[in-house]
C-alpha positions as YAML, in Angstrom:
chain: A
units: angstrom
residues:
- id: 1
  name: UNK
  ca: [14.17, -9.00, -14.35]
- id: 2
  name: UNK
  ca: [12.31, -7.68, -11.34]
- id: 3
  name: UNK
  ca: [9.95, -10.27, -11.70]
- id: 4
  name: UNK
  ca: [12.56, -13.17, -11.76]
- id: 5
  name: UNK
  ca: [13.43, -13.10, -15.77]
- id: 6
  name: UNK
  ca: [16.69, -13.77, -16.63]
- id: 7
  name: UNK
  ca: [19.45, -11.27, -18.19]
- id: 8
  name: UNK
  ca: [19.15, -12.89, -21.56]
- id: 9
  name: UNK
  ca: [15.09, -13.00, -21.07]
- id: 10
  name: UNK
  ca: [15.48, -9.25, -20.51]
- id: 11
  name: UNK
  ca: [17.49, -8.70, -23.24]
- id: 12
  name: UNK
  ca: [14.99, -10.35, -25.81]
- id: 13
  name: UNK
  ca: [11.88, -8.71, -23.75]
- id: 14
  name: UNK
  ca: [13.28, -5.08, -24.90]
- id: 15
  name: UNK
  ca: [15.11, -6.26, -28.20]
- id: 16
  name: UNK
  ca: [18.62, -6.12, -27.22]
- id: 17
  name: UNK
  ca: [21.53, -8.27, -27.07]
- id: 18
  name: UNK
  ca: [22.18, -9.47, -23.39]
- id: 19
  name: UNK
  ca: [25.56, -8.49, -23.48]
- id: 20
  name: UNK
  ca: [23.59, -4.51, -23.40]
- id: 21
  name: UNK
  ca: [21.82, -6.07, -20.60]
- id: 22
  name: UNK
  ca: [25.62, -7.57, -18.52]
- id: 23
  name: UNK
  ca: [26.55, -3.87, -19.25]
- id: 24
  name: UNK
  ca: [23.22, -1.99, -18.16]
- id: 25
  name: UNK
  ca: [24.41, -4.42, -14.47]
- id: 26
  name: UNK
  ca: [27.56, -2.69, -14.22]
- id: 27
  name: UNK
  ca: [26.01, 0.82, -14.12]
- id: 28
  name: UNK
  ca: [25.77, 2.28, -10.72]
- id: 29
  name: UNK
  ca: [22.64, 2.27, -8.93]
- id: 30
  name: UNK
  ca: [20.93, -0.11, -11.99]
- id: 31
  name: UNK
  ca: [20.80, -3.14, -8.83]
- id: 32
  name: UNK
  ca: [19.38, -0.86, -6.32]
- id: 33
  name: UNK
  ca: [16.46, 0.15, -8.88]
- id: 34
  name: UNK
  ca: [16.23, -3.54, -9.88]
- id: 35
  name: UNK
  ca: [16.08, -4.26, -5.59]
- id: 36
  name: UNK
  ca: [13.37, -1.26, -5.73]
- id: 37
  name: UNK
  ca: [11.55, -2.76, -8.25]
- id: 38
  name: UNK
  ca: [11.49, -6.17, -7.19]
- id: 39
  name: UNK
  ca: [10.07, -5.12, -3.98]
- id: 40
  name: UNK
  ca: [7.22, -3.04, -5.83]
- id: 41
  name: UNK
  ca: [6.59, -5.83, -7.66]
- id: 42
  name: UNK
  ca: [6.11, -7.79, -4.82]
- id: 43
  name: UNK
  ca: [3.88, -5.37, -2.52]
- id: 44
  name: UNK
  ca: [1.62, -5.33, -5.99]
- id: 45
  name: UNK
  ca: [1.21, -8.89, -6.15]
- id: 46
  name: UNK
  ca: [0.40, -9.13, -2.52]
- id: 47
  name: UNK
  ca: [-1.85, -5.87, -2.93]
- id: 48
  name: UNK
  ca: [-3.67, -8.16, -5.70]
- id: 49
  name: UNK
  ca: [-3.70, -11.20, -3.53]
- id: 50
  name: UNK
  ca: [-5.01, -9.13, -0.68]
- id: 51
  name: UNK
  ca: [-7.94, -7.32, -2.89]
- id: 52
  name: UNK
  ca: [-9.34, -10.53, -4.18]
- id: 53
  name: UNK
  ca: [-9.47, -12.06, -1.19]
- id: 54
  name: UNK
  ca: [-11.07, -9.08, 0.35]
- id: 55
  name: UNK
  ca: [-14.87, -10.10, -0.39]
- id: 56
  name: UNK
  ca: [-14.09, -13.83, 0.97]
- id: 57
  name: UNK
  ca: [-12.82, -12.43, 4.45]
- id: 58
  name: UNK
  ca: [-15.66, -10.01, 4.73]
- id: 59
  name: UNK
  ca: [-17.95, -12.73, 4.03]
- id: 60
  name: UNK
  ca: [-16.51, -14.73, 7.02]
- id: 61
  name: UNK
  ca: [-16.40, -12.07, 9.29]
- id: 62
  name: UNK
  ca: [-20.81, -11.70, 8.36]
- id: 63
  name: UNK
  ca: [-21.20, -15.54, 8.45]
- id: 64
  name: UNK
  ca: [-19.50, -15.50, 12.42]
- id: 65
  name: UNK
  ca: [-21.60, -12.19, 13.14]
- id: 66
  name: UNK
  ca: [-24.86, -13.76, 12.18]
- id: 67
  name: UNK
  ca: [-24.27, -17.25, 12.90]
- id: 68
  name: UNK
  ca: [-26.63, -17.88, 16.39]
- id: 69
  name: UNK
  ca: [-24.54, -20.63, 17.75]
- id: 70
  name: UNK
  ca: [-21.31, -19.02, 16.89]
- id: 71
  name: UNK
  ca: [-19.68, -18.31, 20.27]
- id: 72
  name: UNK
  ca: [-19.81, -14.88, 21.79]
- id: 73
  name: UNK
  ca: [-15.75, -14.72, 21.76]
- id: 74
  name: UNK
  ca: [-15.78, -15.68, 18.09]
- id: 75
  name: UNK
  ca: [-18.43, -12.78, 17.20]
- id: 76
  name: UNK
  ca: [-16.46, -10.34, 19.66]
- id: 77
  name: UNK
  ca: [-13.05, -11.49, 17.24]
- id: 78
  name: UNK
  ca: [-15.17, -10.91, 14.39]
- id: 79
  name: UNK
  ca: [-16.55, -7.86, 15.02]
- id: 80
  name: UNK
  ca: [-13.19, -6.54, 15.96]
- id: 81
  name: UNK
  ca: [-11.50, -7.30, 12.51]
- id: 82
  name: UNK
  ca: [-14.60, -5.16, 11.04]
- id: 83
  name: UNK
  ca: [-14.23, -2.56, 12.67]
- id: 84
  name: UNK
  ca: [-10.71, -2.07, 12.59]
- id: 85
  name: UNK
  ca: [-10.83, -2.79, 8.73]
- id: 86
  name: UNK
  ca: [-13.18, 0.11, 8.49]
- id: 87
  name: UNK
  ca: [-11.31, 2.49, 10.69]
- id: 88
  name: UNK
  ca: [-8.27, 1.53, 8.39]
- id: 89
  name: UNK
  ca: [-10.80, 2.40, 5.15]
- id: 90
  name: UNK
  ca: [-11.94, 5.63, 7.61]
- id: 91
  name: UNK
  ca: [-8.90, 7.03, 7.71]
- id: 92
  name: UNK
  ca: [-7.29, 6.34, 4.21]
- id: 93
  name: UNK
  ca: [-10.29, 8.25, 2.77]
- id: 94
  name: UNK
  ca: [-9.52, 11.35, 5.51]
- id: 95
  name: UNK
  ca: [-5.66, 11.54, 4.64]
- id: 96
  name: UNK
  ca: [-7.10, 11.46, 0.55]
- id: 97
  name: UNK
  ca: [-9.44, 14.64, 1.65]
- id: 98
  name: UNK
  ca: [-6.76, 16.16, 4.36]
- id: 99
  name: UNK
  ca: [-5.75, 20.15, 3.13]
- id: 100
  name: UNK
  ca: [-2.86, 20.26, 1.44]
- id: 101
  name: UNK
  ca: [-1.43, 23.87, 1.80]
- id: 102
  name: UNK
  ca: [-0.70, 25.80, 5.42]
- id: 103
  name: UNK
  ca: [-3.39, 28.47, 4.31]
- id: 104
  name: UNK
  ca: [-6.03, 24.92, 4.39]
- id: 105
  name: UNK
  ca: [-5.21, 24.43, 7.53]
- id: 106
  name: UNK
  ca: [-5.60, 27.76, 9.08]
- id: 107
  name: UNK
  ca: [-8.14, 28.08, 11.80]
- id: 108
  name: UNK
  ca: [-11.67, 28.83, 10.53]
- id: 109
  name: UNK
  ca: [-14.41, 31.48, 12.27]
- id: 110
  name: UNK
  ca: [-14.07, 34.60, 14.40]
- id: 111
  name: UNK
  ca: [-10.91, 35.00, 15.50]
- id: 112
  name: UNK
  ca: [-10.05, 34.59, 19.86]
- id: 113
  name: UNK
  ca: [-10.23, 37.68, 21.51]
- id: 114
  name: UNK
  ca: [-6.59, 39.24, 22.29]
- id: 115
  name: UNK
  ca: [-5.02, 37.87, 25.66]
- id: 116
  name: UNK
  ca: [-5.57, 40.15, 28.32]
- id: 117
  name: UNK
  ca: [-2.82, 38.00, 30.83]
- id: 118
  name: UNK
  ca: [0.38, 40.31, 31.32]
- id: 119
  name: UNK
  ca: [3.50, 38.29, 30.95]
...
């Protein structure tokens, strides 16, 4: 159903009869999953659309770096989209590695000397 099947093609999908299926639309919170699940549906098809498209774009963005005639605004553009696509890549990879406890995150070395100021 999240990806547009009907109630009926539901019910057949996981062998029941769709009047199971009318009921199963009457529990609470069953159209809220089915909104949630709809919309993951959709963020994975775009995710999909998005990673095979990936190498095409990247090619693009090469082809108007390298290209000698291209103009210099169109290789500035370029080189902009690049770099912000790796930054993007940069920092996925640094939140994946990031410490996960308070104890990571303490401060490493020799500890500061004691404040001498008077309050």
């Amino acid at each position: 159903m999240a990806r547009g099947a009907t109630g009926a093609d539901a019910a057949r999908a996981v062998g029941v009869r769709p009047e199971t299926v009318s009921h199963w639309r009457r529990v609470p919170g069953f159209d809220e999953e089915l909104r949630r699940l709809v919309a993951l549906a959709e963020t994975g098809d775009t995710r999909a659309r998005v990673e095979a498209l990936t190498p095409k774009a990247l090619d693009a963005l090469q082809a108007a770096l390298t290209e000698p005639t291209a103009a210099p605004a169109v290789k500035i553009a370029a080189a902009d989209a690049l770099l912000r696509f790796a930054a993007a890549i940069h920092l996925q990879e640094a939140a994946a590695t990031a410490p996960d406890t308070p104890a990571d995150c303490a401060p490493r070395g020799p500890a500061a000397p004691p404040s001498t100021v008077e309050p």
